[in-house]
Amino acid sequence: MSNRIEELKQFLQESPQDPFLKYALTLEYKKAGNTELTLAGFEELVSLHTDYVGTYYHFAKYLEEIGKREESLAMYKQGMEVAQRMRNRHAYGELLAAYNLAMGIEDDDWDD
């Protein structure tokens, strides 16, 4: 395991409810190619830290990468709902753009 993973685990011992640390650790597992821990990390974040809006985009992208298209689309939608509730227009826009791209709708398809 990388030093970064070990560092993040230590930080989490000090702050076990910090969603950013959990998110960072999950992304490190993703970088390391550990599908099981990556999925577990994302799933924990969306179930225990529902308002941590950054999770949804990266989780949905990851689901796309591993061939789980329907789950990915559902995660984008869930993220858009959270972003809307949190009044985070930037995150909503990113999630919507990614969702549309995953659906095969590109910006060029829209009439101006």
XYZ file of C-alpha atoms in Angstrom:
112
model
C 0.000 0.000 0.000
C 1.117 3.489 -0.728
C 2.310 5.894 1.919
C -0.609 8.159 1.019
C -3.113 5.442 1.902
C -1.408 4.870 5.232
C -1.342 8.616 5.952
C -5.047 8.935 5.205
C -5.869 5.957 7.413
C -3.995 7.615 10.272
C -5.839 10.893 9.733
C -9.123 8.960 9.766
C -8.248 7.463 13.140
C -8.073 11.023 14.450
C -11.191 12.212 12.578
C -13.256 9.108 11.757
C -16.325 11.050 10.565
C -14.501 13.368 8.142
C -16.064 12.814 4.708
C -13.181 14.495 2.885
C -10.688 12.023 4.364
C -12.942 9.105 3.420
C -13.301 10.549 -0.075
C -9.537 11.027 -0.465
C -8.879 7.472 0.743
C -11.449 6.100 -1.703
C -9.742 7.929 -4.579
C -6.393 6.483 -3.489
C -7.898 2.982 -3.562
C -9.166 3.765 -7.057
C -5.677 4.854 -8.151
C -4.272 1.629 -6.710
C -6.803 -0.409 -8.721
C -8.596 -1.837 -5.687
C -12.154 -2.187 -6.972
C -13.541 -3.706 -3.788
C -12.295 -0.954 -1.472
C -13.151 1.753 -4.003
C -16.770 0.608 -4.266
C -17.020 0.177 -0.490
C -15.640 3.677 0.072
C -18.024 5.326 -2.370
C -20.979 3.363 -1.015
C -20.147 4.396 2.544
C -19.892 8.030 1.508
C -23.276 8.139 -0.226
C -24.978 6.320 2.643
C -23.363 8.080 5.631
C -22.419 11.466 4.159
C -25.284 12.103 1.778
C -24.611 15.842 1.537
C -20.979 15.441 0.446
C -21.863 16.328 -3.119
C -18.400 15.751 -4.614
C -18.805 12.025 -4.125
C -21.590 11.598 -6.646
C -19.714 12.750 -9.746
C -16.669 10.592 -9.048
C -18.713 7.579 -7.975
C -20.843 7.795 -11.122
C -17.739 8.164 -13.321
C -16.202 5.147 -11.622
C -19.343 3.100 -12.185
C -19.160 4.064 -15.860
C -15.516 2.979 -16.003
C -16.285 -0.468 -14.619
C -19.208 -0.997 -16.985
C -22.120 -0.322 -14.649
C -23.928 2.185 -16.855
C -27.394 2.037 -15.288
C -26.001 2.406 -11.771
C -23.870 5.277 -13.018
C -26.853 7.124 -14.473
C -28.767 6.622 -11.226
C -25.820 7.998 -9.247
C -25.649 11.107 -11.458
C -29.370 11.654 -10.839
C -28.976 11.163 -7.097
C -26.092 13.634 -7.109
C -28.136 16.214 -9.008
C -30.879 15.922 -6.383
C -28.352 16.455 -3.588
C -26.699 19.375 -5.400
C -30.092 20.975 -5.934
C -31.025 20.503 -2.274
C -27.652 21.932 -1.205
C -28.102 24.819 -3.660
C -24.781 23.965 -5.299
C -25.308 25.101 -8.878
C -21.737 24.354 -9.926
C -21.927 20.717 -8.837
C -25.382 20.407 -10.374
C -24.071 21.672 -13.704
C -21.151 19.258 -13.682
C -23.372 16.325 -12.808
C -25.913 17.273 -15.464
C -23.221 17.626 -18.140
C -21.721 14.245 -17.208
C -25.163 12.633 -17.150
C -25.987 14.033 -20.578
C -22.660 12.844 -21.959
C -23.267 9.372 -20.530
C -26.683 9.436 -22.217
C -25.048 10.399 -25.514
C -26.335 13.973 -25.470
C -23.579 16.463 -26.212
C -23.706 20.247 -25.947
C -23.476 20.423 -29.749
C -26.820 18.608 -29.942
C -28.629 21.599 -28.429
C -29.950 24.329 -30.672
C -28.800 27.770 -29.606
